[in-house]
PDB file of C-alpha atoms in Angstrom:
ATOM      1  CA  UNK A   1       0.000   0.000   0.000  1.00 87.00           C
ATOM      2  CA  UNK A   2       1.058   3.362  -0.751  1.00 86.00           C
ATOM      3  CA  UNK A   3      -0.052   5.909   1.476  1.00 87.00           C
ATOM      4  CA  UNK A   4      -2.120   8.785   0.110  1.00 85.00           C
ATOM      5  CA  UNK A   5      -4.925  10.678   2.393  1.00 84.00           C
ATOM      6  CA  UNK A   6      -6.551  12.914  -0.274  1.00 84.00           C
ATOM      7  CA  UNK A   7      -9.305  12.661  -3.206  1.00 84.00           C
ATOM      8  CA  UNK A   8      -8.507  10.451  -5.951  1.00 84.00           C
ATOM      9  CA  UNK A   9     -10.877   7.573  -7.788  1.00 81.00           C
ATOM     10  CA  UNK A  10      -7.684   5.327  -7.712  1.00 83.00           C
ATOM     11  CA  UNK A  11      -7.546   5.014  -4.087  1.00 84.00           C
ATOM     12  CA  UNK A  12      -8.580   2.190  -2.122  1.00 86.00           C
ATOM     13  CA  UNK A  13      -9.572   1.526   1.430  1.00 87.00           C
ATOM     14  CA  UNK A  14      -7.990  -2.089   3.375  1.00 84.00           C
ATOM     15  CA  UNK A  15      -8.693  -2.168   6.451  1.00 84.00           C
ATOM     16  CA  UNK A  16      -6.435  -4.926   7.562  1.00 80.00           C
ATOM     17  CA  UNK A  17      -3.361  -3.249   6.538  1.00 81.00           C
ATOM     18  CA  UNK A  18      -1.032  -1.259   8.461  1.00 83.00           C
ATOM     19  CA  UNK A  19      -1.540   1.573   5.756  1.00 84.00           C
ATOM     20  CA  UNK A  20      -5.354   1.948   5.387  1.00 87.00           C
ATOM     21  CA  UNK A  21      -5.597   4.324   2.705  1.00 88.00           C
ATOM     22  CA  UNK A  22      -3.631   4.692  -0.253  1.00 87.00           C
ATOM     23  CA  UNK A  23      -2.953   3.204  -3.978  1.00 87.00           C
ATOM     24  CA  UNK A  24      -3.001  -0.815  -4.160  1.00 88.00           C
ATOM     25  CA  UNK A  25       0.345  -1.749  -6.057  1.00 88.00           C
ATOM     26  CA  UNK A  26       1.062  -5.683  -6.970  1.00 87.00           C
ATOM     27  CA  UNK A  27       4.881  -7.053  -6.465  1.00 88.00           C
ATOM     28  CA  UNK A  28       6.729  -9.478  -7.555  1.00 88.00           C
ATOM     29  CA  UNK A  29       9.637  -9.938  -5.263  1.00 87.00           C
ATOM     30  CA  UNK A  30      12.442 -11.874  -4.192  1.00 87.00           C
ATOM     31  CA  UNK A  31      12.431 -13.988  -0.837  1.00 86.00           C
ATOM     32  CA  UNK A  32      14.500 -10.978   0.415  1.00 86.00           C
ATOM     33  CA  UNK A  33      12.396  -8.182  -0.957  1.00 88.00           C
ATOM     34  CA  UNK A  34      14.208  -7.325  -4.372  1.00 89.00           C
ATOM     35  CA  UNK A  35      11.343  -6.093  -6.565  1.00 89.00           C
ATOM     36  CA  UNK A  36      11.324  -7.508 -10.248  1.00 87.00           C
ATOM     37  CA  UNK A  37       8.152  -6.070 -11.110  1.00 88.00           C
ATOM     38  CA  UNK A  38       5.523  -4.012  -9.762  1.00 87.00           C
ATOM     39  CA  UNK A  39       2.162  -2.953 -11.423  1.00 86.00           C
ATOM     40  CA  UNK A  40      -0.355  -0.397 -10.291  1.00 86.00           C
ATOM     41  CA  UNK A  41      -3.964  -1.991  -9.015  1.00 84.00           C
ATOM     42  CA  UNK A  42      -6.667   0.314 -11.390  1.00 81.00           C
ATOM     43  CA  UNK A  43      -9.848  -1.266 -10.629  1.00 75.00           C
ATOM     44  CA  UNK A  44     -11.051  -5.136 -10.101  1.00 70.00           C
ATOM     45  CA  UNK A  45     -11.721  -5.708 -13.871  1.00 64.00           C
ATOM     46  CA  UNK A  46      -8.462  -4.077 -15.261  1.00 67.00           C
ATOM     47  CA  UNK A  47      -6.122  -6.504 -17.005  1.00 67.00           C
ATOM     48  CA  UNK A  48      -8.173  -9.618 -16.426  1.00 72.00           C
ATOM     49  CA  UNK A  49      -7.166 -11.721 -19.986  1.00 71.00           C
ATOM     50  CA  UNK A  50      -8.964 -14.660 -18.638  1.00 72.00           C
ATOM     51  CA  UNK A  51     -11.816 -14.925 -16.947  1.00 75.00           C
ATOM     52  CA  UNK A  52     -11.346 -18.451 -15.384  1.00 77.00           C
ATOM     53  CA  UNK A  53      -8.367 -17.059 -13.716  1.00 80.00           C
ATOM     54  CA  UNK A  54      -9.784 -14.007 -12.019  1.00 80.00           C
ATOM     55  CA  UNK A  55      -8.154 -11.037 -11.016  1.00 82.00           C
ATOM     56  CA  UNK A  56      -5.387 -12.928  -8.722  1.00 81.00           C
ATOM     57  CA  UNK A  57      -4.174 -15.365 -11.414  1.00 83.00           C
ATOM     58  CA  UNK A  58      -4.101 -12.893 -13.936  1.00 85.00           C
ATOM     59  CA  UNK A  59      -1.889 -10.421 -11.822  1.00 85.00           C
ATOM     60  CA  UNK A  60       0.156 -13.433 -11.613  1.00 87.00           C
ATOM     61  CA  UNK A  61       0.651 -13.814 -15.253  1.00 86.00           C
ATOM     62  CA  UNK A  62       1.168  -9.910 -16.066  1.00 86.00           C
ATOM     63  CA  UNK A  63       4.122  -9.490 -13.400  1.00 86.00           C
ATOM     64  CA  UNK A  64       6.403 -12.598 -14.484  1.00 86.00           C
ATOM     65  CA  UNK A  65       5.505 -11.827 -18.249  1.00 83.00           C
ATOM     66  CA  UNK A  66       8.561  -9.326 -18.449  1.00 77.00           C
ATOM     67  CA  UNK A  67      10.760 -11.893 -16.710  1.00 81.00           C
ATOM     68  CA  UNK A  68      14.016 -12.480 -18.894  1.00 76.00           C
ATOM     69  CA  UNK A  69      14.023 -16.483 -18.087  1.00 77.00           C
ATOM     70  CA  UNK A  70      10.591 -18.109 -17.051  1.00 74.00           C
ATOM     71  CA  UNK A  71      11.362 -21.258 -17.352  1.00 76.00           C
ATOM     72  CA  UNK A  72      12.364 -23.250 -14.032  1.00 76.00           C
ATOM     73  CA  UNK A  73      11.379 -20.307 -11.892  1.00 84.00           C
ATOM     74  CA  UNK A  74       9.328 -21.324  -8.717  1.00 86.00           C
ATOM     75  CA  UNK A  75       6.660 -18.600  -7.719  1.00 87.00           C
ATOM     76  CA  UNK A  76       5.152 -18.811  -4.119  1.00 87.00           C
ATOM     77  CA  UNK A  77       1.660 -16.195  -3.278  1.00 87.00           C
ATOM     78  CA  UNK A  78      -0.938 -16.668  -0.643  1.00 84.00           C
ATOM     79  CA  UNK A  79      -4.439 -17.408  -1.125  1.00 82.00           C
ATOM     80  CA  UNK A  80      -5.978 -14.442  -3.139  1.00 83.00           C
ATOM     81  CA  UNK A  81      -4.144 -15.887  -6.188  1.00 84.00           C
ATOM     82  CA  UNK A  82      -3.810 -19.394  -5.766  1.00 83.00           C
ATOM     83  CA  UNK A  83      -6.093 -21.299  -7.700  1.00 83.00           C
ATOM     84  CA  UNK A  84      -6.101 -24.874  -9.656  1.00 82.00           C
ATOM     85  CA  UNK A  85      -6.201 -23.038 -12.532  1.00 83.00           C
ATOM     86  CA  UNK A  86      -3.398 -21.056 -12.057  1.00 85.00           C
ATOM     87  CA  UNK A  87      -0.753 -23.541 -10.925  1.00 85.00           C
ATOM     88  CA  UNK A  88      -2.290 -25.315 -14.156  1.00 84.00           C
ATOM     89  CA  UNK A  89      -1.649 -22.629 -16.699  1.00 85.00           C
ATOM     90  CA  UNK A  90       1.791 -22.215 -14.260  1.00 85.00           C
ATOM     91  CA  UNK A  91       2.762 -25.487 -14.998  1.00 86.00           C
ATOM     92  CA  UNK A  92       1.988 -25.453 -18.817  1.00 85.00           C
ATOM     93  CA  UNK A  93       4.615 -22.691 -18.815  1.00 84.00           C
ATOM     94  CA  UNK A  94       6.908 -24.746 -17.507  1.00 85.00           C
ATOM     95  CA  UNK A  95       6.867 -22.873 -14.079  1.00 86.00           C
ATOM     96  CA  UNK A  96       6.659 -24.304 -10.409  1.00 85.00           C
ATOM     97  CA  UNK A  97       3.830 -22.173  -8.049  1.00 86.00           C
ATOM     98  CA  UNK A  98       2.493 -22.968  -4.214  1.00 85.00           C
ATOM     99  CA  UNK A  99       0.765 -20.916  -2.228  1.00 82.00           C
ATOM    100  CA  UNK A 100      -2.324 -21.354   0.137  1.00 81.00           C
ATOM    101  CA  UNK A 101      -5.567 -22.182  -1.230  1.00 77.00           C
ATOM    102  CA  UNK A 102      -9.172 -20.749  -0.282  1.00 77.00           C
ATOM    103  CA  UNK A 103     -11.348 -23.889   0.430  1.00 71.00           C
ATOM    104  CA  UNK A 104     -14.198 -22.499  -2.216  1.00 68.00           C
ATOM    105  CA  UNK A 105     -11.235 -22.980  -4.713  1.00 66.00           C
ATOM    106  CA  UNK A 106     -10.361 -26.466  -3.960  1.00 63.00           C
ATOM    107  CA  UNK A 107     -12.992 -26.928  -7.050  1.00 60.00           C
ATOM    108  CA  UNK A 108     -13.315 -31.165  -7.135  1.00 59.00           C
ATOM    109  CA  UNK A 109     -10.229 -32.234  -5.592  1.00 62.00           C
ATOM    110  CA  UNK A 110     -10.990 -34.990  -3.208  1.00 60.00           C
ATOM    111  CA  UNK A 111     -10.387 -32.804  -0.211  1.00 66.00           C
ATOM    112  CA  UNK A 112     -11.460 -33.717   3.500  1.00 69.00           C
ATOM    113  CA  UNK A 113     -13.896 -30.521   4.492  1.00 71.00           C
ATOM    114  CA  UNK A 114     -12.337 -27.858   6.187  1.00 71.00           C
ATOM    115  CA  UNK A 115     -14.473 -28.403   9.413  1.00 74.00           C
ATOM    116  CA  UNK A 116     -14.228 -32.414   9.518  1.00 76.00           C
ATOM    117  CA  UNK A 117     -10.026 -31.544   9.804  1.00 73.00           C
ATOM    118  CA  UNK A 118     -10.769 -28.717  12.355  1.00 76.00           C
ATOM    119  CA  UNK A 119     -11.306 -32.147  14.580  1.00 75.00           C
ATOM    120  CA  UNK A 120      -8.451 -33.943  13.876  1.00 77.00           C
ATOM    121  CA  UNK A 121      -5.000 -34.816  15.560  1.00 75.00           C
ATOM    122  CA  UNK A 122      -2.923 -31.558  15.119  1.00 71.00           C
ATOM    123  CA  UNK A 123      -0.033 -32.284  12.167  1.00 67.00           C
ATOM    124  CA  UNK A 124      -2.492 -34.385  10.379  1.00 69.00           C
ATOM    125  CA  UNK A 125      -1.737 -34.247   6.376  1.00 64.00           C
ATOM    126  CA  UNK A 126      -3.807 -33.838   3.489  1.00 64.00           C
ATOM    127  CA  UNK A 127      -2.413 -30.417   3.730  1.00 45.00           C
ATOM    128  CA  UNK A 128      -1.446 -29.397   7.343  1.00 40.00           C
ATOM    129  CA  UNK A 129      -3.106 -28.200  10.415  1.00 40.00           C
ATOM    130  CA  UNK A 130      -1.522 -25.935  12.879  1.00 44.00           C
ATOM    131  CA  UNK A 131      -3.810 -23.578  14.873  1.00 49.00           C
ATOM    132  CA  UNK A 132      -5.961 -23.460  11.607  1.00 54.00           C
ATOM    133  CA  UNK A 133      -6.763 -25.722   8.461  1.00 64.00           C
ATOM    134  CA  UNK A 134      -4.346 -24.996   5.494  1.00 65.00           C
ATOM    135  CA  UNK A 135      -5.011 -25.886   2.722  1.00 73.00           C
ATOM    136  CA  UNK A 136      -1.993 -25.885  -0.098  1.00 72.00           C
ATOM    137  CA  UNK A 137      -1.719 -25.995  -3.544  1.00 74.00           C
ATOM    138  CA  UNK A 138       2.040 -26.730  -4.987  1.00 79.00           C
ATOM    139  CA  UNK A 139       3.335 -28.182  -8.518  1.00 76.00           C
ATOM    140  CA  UNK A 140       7.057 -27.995  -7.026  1.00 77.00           C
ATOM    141  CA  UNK A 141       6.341 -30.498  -3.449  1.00 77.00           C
ATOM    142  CA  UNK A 142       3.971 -32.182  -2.289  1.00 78.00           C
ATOM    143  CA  UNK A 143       3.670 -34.061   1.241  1.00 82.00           C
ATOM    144  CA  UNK A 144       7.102 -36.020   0.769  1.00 80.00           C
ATOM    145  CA  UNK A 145       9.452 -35.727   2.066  1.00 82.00           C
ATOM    146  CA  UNK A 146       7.806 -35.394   5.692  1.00 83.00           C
ATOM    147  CA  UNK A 147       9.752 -33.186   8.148  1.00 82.00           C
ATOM    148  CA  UNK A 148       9.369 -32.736  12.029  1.00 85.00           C
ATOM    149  CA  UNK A 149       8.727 -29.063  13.805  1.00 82.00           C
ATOM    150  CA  UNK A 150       8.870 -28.065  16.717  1.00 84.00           C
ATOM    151  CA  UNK A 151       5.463 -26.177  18.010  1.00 83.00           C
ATOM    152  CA  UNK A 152       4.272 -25.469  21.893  1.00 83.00           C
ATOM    153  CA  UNK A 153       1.283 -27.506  22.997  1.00 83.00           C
ATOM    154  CA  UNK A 154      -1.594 -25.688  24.643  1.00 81.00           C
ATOM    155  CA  UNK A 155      -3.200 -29.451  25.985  1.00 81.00           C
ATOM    156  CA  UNK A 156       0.407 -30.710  27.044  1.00 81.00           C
ATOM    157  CA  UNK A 157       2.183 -27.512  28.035  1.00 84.00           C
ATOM    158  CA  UNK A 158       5.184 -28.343  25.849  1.00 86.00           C
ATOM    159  CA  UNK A 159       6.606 -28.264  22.605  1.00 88.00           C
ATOM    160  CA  UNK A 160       6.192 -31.658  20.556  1.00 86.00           C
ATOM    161  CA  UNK A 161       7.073 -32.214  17.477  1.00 86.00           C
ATOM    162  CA  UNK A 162       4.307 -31.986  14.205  1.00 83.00           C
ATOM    163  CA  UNK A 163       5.154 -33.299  10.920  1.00 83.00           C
ATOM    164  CA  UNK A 164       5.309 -31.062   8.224  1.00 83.00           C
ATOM    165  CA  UNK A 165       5.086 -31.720   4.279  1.00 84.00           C
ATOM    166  CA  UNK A 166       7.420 -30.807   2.249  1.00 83.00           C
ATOM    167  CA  UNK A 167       5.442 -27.652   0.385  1.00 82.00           C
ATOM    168  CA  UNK A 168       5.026 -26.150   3.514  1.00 83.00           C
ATOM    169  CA  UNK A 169       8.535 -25.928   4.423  1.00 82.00           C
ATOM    170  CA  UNK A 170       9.303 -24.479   0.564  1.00 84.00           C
ATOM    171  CA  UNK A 171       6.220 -22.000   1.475  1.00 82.00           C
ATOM    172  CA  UNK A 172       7.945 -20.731   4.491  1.00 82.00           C
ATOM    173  CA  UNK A 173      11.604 -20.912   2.998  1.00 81.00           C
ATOM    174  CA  UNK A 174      10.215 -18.745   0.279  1.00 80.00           C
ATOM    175  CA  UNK A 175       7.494 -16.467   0.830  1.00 84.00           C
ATOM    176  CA  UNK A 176       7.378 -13.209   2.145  1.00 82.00           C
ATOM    177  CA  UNK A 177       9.654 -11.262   0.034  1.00 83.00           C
ATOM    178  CA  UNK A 178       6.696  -9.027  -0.345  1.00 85.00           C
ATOM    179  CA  UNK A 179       6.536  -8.060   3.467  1.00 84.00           C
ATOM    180  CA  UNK A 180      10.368  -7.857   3.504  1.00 86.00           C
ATOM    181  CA  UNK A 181      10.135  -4.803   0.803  1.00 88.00           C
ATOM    182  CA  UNK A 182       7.709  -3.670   2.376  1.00 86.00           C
ATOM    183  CA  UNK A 183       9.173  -3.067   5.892  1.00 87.00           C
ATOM    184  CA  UNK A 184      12.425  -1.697   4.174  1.00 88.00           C
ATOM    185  CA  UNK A 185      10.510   0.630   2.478  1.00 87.00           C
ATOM    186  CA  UNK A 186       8.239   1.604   6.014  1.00 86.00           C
ATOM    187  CA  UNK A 187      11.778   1.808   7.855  1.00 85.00           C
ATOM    188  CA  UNK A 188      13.065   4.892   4.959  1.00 83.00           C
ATOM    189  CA  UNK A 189       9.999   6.129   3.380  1.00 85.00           C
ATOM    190  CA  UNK A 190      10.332   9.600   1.640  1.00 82.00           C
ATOM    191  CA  UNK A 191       7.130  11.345   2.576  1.00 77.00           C
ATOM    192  CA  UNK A 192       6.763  14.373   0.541  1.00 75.00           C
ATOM    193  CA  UNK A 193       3.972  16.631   2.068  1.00 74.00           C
ATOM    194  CA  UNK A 194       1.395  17.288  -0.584  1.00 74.00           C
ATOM    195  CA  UNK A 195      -1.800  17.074  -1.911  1.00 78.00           C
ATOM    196  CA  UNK A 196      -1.027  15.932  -5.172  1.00 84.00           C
ATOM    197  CA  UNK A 197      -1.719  12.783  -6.547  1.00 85.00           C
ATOM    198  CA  UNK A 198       1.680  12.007  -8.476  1.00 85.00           C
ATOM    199  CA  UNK A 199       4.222  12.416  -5.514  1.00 86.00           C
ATOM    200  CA  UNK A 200       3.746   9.270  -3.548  1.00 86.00           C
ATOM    201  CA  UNK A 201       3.949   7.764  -6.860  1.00 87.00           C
ATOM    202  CA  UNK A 202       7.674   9.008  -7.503  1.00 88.00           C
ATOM    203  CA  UNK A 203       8.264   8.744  -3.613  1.00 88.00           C
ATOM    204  CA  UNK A 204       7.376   5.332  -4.145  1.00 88.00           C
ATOM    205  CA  UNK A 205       9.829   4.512  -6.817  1.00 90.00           C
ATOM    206  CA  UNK A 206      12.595   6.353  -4.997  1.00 90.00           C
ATOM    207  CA  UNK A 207      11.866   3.826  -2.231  1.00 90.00           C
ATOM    208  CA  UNK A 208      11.552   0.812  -4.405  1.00 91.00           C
ATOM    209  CA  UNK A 209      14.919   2.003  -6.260  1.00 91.00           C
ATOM    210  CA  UNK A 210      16.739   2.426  -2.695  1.00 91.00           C
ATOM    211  CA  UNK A 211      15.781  -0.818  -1.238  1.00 91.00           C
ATOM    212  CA  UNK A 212      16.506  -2.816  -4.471  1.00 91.00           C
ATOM    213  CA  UNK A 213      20.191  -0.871  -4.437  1.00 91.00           C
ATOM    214  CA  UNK A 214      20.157  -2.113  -1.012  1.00 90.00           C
ATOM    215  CA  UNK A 215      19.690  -5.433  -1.598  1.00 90.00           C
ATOM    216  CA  UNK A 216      22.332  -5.765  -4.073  1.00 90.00           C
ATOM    217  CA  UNK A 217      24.934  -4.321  -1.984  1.00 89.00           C
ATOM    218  CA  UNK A 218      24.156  -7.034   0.168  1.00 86.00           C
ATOM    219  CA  UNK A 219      24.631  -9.275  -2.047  1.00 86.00           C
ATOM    220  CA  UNK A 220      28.037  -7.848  -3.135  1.00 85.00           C
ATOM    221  CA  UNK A 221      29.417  -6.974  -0.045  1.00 81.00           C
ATOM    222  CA  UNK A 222      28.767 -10.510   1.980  1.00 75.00           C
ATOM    223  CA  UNK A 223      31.249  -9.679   5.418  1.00 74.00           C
ATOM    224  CA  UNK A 224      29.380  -8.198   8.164  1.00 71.00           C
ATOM    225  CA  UNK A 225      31.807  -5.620   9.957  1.00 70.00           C
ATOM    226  CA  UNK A 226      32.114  -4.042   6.305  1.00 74.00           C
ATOM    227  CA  UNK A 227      28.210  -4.511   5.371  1.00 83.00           C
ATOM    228  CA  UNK A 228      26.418  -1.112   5.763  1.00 87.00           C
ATOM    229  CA  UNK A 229      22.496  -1.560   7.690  1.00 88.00           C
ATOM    230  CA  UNK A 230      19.578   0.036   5.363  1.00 89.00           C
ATOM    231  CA  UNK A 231      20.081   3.043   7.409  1.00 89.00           C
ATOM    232  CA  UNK A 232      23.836   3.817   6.807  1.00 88.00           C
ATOM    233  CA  UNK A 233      23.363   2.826   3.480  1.00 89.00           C
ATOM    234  CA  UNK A 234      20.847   4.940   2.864  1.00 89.00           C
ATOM    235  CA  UNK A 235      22.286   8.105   4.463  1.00 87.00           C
ATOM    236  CA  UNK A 236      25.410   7.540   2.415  1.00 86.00           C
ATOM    237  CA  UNK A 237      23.770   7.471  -1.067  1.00 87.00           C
ATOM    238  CA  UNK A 238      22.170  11.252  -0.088  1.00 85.00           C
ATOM    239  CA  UNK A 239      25.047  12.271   1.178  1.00 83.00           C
ATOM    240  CA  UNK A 240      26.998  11.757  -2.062  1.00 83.00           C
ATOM    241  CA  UNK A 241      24.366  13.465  -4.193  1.00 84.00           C
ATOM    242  CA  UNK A 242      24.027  16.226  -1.786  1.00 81.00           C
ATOM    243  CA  UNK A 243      27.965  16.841  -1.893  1.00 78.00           C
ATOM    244  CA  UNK A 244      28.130  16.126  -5.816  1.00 77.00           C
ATOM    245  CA  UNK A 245      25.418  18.190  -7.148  1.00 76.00           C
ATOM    246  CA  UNK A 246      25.166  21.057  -4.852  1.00 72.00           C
ATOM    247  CA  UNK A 247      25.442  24.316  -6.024  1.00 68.00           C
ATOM    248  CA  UNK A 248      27.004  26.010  -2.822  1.00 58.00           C
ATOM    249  CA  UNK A 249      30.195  23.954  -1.736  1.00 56.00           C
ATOM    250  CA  UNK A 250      29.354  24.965   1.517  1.00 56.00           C
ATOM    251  CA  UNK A 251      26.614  26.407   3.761  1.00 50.00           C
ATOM    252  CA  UNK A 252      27.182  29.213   6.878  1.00 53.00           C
ATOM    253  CA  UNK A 253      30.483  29.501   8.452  1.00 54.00           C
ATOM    254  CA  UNK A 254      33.011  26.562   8.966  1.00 54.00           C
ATOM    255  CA  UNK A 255      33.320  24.600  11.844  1.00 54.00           C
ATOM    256  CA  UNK A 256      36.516  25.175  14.072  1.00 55.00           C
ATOM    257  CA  UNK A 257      37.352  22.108  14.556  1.00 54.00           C
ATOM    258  CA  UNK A 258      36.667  20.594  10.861  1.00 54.00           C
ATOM    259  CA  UNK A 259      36.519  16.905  10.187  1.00 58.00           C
ATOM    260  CA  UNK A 260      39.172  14.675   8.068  1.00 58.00           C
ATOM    261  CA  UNK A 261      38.552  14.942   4.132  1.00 59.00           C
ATOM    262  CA  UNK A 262      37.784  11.172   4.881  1.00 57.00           C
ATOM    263  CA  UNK A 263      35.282  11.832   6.846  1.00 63.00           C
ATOM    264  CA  UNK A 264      33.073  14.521   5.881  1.00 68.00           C
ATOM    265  CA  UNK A 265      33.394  13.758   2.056  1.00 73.00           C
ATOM    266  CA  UNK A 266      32.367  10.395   0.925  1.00 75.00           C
ATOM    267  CA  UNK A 267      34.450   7.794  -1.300  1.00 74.00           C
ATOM    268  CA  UNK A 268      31.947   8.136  -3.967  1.00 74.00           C
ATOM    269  CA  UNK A 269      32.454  11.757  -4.559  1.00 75.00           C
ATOM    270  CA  UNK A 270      35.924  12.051  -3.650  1.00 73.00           C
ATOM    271  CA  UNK A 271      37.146   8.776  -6.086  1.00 76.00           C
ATOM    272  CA  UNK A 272      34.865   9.854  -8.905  1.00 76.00           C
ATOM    273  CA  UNK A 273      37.212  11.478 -11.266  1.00 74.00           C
ATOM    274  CA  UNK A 274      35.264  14.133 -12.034  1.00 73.00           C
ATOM    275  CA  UNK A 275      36.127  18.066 -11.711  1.00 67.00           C
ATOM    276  CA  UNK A 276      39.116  17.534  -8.828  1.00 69.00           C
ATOM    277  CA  UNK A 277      41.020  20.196 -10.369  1.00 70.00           C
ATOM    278  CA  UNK A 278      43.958  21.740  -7.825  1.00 69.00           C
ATOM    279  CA  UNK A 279      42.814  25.429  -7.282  1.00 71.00           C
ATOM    280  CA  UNK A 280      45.693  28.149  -6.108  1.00 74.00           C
ATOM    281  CA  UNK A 281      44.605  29.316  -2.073  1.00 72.00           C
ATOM    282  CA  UNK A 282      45.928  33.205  -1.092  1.00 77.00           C
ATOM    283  CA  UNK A 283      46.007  32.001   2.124  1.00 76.00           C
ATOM    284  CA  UNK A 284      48.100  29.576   4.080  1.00 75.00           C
ATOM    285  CA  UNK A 285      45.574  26.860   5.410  1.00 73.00           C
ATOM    286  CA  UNK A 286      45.607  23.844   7.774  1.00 72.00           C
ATOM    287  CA  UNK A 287      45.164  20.489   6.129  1.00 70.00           C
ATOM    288  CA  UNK A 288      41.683  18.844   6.876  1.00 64.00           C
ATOM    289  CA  UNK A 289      43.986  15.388   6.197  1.00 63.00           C
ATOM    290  CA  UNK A 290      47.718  15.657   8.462  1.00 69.00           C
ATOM    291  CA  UNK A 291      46.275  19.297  10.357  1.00 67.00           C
ATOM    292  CA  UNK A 292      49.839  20.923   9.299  1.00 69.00           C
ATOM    293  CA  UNK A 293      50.139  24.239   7.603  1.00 64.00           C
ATOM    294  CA  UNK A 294      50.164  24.622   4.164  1.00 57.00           C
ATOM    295  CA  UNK A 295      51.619  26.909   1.857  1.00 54.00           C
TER     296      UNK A 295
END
């Protein structure tokens, strides 16, 4: 959700969500929140190519259509998109999809009902049941190979251990990149105050654009003492634009005590290669890098 307060005909009202109000936006995401493609919601019959699918499958389709190689990809969503028909047309397409399944979607598969399982031993598998019925639909595992949790017992007051198929493990390994983005993007969000429409559009790109830069210094920079937090990271990139693009080199009088060249200038402007040109001083100055005098 993308937060916006004022009068449009695009924007829609959830009231489960941490932001109520605001424009809808679909994402298709990485299990650590990299966003490969994101697409605008505009209305419950906009971009639905096939009616059997519905609204969630087709989403489905129009995010990984731009994807470079489909073929082996697994995809993981929750139950407003997971259908039969879906993980059908999926598989046709030589992809792999799971997700949880709405029981009204279950269409003839021989299925216990959902309140006949409600009374059965906890861990019991046709899908799974943990404080609720799941109920999981998966062309990349099925029940095998079984694994054991761990999960606290309210009638033993202790942790036993419940079996647990195998898509359910590849649903948890997997899912959630969406939530991941979107708590990067809650931690540094660029709120522009105003009343028009457009600006938490481009806010929301700027935030996209950070946390997918993010992600791939991560992924470049793998040891942790030199690995920058979202924060840092994030405070470094605007620093660098600030100091390369200004216009005034510097604002109100200098400091007295002023910080190493190291320290106040960052690598990326000072390693750029780009209009470091020695300038002749009048005046005899005090290095910012040894503190000695300089002619």
């Amino acid at each position: 959700m993308i937060p916006y307060y004022e009068r449009h005909g695009g924007k829609q009202h959830m009231h489960n969500k941490p932001i109520r109000f605001g424009y809808k936006a679909w994402c298709l995401c990485t299990r650590l929140g990299y966003v490969v493609q994101s697409q605008l919601y505009q209305g419950c019959k906009t971009g639905i190519n096939d009616i059997n699918l519905g609204l969630g499958g087709s989403v489905v389709l129009d995010l990984i259509d731009k994807l470079p190689e489909k073929e082996g990809c697994s995809l993981y969503f929750d139950n407003f998109f997971t259908s039969i028909t879906l993980l059908e047309t999926l598989k046709e397409m030589g992809l792999h999809g799971t997700g949880t399944m709405r029981a009204n979607r279950v269409e003839k598969a021989p299925l216990t009902d959902v309140k006949a399982m409600t009374k059965k031993e906890r861990g019991t598998c046709e899908s799974i049941t943990d404080s609720n019925v799941v109920t999981m639909g998966s062309t990349k595992g099925g029940i095998s190979p079984m694994s054991k949790v761990k999960r606290y017992s309210q009638a033993l007051k202790k942790h036993v251990l419940v079996n647990q198929p195998a898509s359910i493990v590849l649903y948890n390994t997997y899912m959630g990149g969406v939530d991941r983005m979107d708590e990067n993007v809650a931690k540094m969000r660029v709120n522009i105050r105003g009343k028009k429409w457009y600006w938490q559009l481009l806010s929301f790109l700027l935030n996209v654009s950070m946390n997918n830069a993010w992600q791939l210094y991560r992924w470049n920079v793998k040891t942790k003492p030199q690995q920058l937090d979202l924060l840092n990271f994030t405070r470094t990139i605007c620093l660098s634009y600030l100091q390369k693009y200004a216009q005034r080199p510097s604002i109100g009088r200098p400091r007295r005590l002023v910080a190493a060249v190291e320290k106040r200038v960052t690598e990326h402007v000072r390693f750029d290669e780009v209009n470091h040109i020695i300038t002749k001083n009048e005046k005899q100055t005090r290095c910012a890098l040894c503190k000695k005098i300089q002619e």
